JSON list of C-alpha atoms in Angstrom, two decimals:
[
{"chain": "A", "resi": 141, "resn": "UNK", "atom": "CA", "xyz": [94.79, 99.79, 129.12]},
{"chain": "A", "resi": 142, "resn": "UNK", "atom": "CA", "xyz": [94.23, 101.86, 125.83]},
{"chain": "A", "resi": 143, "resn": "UNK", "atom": "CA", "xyz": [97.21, 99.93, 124.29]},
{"chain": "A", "resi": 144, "resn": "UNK", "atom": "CA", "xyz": [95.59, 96.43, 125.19]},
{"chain": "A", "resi": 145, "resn": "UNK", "atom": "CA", "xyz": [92.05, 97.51, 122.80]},
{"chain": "A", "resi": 146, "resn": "UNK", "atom": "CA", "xyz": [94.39, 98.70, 119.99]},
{"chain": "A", "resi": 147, "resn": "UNK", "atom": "CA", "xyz": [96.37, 95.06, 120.09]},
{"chain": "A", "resi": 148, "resn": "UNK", "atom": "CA", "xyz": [93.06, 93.33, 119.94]},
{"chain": "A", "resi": 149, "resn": "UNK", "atom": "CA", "xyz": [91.98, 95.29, 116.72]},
{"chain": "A", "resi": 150, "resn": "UNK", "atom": "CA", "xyz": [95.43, 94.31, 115.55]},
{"chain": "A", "resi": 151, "resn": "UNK", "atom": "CA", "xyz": [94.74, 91.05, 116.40]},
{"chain": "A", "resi": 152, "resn": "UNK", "atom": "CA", "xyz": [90.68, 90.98, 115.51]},
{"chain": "A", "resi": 153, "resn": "UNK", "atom": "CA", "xyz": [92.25, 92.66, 111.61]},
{"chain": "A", "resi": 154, "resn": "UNK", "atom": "CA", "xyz": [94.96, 90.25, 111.36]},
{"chain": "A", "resi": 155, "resn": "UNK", "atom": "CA", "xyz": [92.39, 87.40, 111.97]},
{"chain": "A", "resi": 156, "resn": "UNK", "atom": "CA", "xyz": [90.02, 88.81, 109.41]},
{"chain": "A", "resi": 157, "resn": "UNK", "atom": "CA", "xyz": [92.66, 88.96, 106.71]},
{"chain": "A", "resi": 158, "resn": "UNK", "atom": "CA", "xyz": [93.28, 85.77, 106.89]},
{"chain": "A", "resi": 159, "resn": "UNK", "atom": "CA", "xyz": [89.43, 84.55, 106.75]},
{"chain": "A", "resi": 160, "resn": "UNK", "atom": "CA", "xyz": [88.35, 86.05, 104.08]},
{"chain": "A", "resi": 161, "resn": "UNK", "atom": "CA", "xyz": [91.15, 84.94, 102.44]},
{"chain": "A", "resi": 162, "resn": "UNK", "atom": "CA", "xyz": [90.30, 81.52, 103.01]},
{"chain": "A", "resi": 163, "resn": "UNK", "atom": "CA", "xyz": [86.90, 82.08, 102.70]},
{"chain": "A", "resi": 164, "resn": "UNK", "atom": "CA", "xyz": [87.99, 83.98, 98.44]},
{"chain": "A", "resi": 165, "resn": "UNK", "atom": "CA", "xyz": [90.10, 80.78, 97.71]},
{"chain": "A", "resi": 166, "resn": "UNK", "atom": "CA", "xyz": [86.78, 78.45, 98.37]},
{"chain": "A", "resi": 167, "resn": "UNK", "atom": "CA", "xyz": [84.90, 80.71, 96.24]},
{"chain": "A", "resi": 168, "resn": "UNK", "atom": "CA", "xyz": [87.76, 80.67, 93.57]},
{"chain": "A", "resi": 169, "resn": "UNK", "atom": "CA", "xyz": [87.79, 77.14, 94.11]},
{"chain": "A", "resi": 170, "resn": "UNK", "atom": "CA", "xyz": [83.86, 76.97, 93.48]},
{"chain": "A", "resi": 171, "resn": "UNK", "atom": "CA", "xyz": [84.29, 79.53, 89.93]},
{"chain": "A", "resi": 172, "resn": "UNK", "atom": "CA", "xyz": [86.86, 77.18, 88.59]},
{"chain": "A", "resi": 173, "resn": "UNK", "atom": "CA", "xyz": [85.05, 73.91, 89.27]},
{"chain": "A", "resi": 174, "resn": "UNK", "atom": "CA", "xyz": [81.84, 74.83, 87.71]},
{"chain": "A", "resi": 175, "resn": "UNK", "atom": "CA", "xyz": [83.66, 76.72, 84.65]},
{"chain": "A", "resi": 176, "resn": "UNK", "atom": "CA", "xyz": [85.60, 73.34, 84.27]},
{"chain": "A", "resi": 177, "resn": "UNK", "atom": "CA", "xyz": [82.75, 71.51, 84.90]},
{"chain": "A", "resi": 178, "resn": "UNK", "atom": "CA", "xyz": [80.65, 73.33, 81.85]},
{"chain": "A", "resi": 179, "resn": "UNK", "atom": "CA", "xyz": [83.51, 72.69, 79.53]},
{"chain": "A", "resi": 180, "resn": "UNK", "atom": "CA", "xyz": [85.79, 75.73, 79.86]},
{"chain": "A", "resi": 181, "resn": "UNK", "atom": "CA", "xyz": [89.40, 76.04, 81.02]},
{"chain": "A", "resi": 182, "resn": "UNK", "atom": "CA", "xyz": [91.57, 73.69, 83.03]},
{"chain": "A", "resi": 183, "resn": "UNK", "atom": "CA", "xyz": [94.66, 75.64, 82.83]},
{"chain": "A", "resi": 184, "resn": "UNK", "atom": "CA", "xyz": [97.12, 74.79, 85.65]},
{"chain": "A", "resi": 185, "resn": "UNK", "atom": "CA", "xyz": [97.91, 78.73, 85.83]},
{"chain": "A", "resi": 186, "resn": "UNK", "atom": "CA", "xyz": [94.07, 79.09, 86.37]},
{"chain": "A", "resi": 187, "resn": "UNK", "atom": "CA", "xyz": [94.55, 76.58, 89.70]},
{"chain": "A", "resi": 188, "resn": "UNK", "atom": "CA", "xyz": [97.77, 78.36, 90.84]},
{"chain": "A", "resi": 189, "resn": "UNK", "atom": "CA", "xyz": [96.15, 81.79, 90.21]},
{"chain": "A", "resi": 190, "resn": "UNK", "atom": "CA", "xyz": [93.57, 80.57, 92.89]},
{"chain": "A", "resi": 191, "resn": "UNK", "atom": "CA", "xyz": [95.71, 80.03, 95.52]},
{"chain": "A", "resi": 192, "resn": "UNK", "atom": "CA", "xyz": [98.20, 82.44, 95.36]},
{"chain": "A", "resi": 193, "resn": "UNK", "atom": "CA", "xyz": [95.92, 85.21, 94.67]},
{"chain": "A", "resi": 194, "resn": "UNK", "atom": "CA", "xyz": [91.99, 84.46, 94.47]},
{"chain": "A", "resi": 195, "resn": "UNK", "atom": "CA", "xyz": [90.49, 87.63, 93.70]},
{"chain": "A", "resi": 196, "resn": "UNK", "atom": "CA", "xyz": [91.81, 87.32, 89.97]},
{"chain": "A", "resi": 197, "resn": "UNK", "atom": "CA", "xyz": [89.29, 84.51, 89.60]},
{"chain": "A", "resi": 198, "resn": "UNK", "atom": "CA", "xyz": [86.67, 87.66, 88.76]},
{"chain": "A", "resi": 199, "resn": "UNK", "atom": "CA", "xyz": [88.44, 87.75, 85.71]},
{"chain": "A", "resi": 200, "resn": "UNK", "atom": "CA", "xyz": [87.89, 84.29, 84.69]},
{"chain": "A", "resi": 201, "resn": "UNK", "atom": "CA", "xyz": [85.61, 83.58, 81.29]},
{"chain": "A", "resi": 202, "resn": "UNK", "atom": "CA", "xyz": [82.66, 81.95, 81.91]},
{"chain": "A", "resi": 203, "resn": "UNK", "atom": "CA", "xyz": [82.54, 82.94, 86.04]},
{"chain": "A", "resi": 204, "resn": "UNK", "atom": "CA", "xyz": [78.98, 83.28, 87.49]},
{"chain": "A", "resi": 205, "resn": "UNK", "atom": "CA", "xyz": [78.19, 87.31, 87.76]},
{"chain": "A", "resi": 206, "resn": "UNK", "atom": "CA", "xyz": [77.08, 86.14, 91.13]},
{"chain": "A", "resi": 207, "resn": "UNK", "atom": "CA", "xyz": [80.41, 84.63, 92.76]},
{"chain": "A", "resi": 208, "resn": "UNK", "atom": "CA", "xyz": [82.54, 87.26, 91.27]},
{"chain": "A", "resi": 209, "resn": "UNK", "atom": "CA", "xyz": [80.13, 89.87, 93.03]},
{"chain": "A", "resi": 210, "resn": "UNK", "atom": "CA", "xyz": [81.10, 87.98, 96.22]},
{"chain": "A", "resi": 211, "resn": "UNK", "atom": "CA", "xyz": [84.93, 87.89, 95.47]},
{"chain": "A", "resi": 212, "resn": "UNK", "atom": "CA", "xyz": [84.50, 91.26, 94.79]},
{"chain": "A", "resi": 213, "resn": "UNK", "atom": "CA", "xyz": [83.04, 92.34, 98.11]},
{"chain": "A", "resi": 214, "resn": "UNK", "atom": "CA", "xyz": [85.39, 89.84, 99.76]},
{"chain": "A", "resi": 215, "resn": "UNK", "atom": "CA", "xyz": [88.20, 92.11, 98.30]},
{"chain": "A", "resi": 216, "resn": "UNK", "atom": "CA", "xyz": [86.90, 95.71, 99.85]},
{"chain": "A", "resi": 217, "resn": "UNK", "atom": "CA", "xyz": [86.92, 93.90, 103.12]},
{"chain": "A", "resi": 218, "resn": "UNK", "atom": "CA", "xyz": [90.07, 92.36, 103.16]},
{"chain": "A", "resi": 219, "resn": "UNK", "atom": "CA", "xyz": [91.45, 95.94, 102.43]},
{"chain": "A", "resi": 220, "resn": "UNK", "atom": "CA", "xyz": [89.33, 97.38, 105.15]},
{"chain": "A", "resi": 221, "resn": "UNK", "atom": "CA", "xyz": [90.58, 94.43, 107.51]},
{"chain": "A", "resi": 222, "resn": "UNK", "atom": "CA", "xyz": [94.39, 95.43, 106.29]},
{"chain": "A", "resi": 223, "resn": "UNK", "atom": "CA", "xyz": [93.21, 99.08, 107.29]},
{"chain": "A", "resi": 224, "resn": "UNK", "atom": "CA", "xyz": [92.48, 97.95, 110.10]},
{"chain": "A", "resi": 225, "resn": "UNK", "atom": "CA", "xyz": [95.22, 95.72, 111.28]},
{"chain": "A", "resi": 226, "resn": "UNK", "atom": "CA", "xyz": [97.64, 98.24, 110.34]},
{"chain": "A", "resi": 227, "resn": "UNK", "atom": "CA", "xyz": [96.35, 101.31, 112.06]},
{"chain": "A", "resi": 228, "resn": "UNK", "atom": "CA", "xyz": [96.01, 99.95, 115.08]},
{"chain": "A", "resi": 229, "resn": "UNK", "atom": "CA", "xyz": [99.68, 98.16, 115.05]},
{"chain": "A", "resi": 230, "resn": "UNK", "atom": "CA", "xyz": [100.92, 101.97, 114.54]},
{"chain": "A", "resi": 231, "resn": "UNK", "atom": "CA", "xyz": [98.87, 103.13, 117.37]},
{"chain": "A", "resi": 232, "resn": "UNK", "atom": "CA", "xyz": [99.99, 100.44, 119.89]},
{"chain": "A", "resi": 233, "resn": "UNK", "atom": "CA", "xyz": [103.24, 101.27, 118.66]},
{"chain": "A", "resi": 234, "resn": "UNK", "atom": "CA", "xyz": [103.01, 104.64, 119.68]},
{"chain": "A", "resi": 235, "resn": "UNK", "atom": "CA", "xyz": [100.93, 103.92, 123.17]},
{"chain": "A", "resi": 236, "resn": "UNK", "atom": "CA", "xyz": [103.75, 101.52, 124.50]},
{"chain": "A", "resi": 237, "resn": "UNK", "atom": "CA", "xyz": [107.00, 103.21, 123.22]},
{"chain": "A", "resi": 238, "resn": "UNK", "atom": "CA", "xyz": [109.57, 103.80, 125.82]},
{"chain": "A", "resi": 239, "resn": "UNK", "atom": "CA", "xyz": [112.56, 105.59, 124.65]},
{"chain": "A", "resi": 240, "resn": "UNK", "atom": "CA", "xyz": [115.89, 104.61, 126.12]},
{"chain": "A", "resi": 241, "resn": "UNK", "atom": "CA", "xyz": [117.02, 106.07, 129.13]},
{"chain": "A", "resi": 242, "resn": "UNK", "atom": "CA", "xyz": [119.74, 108.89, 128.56]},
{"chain": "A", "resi": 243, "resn": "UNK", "atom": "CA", "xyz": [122.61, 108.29, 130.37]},
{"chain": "A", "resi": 244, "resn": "UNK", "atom": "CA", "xyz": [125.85, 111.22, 130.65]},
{"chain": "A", "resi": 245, "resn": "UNK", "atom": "CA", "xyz": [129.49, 110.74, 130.00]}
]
């Protein structure tokens, strides 16, 4: 029974990791349209950066102090989430191992 709370918080972490990431590349998606919009970049590396890794849109001249803030807290979370996901993969690991059966020759 211990086992089945440990796969839900795998399965609760593994959810949130891939929220937030949605939820970073909408943001990204928002810092890039309004610095386009106000006459700054429109570099395709800026749109690829955004979806392959949104985060780096913090770094991004002309990006509202307030949306990077967000990205920002969106990244501590999606670390926490991956902290969470993974520790409780290696503890239902370890709660529903069964070693092999030893047989003699």
């Amino acid at each position: 029974m211990l086992a089945w709370l440990f796969w839900g918080l795998w399965v609760a972490g593994a959810s949130a990791i891939v929220v937030l990431w949605v939820f970073a590349a909408g943001t990204a998606y928002r810092i890039l349209s309004g610095v386009r919009a106000g006459g700054g970049s429109n570099a395709a590396a800026d749109w690829i950066k955004m979806g392959v890794w949104p985060f780096a849109m913090r770094h991004l001249a002309g990006a509202p102090a307030d949306r990077t803030a967000s990205l920002s807290k969106m990244l501590v979370a999606l670390f926490a989430a991956f902290l969470v996901a993974t520790a409780s993969l290696a503890v239902y690991s370890n709660l529903t191992f069964a070693p092999s059966a030893q047989t003699h020759q």
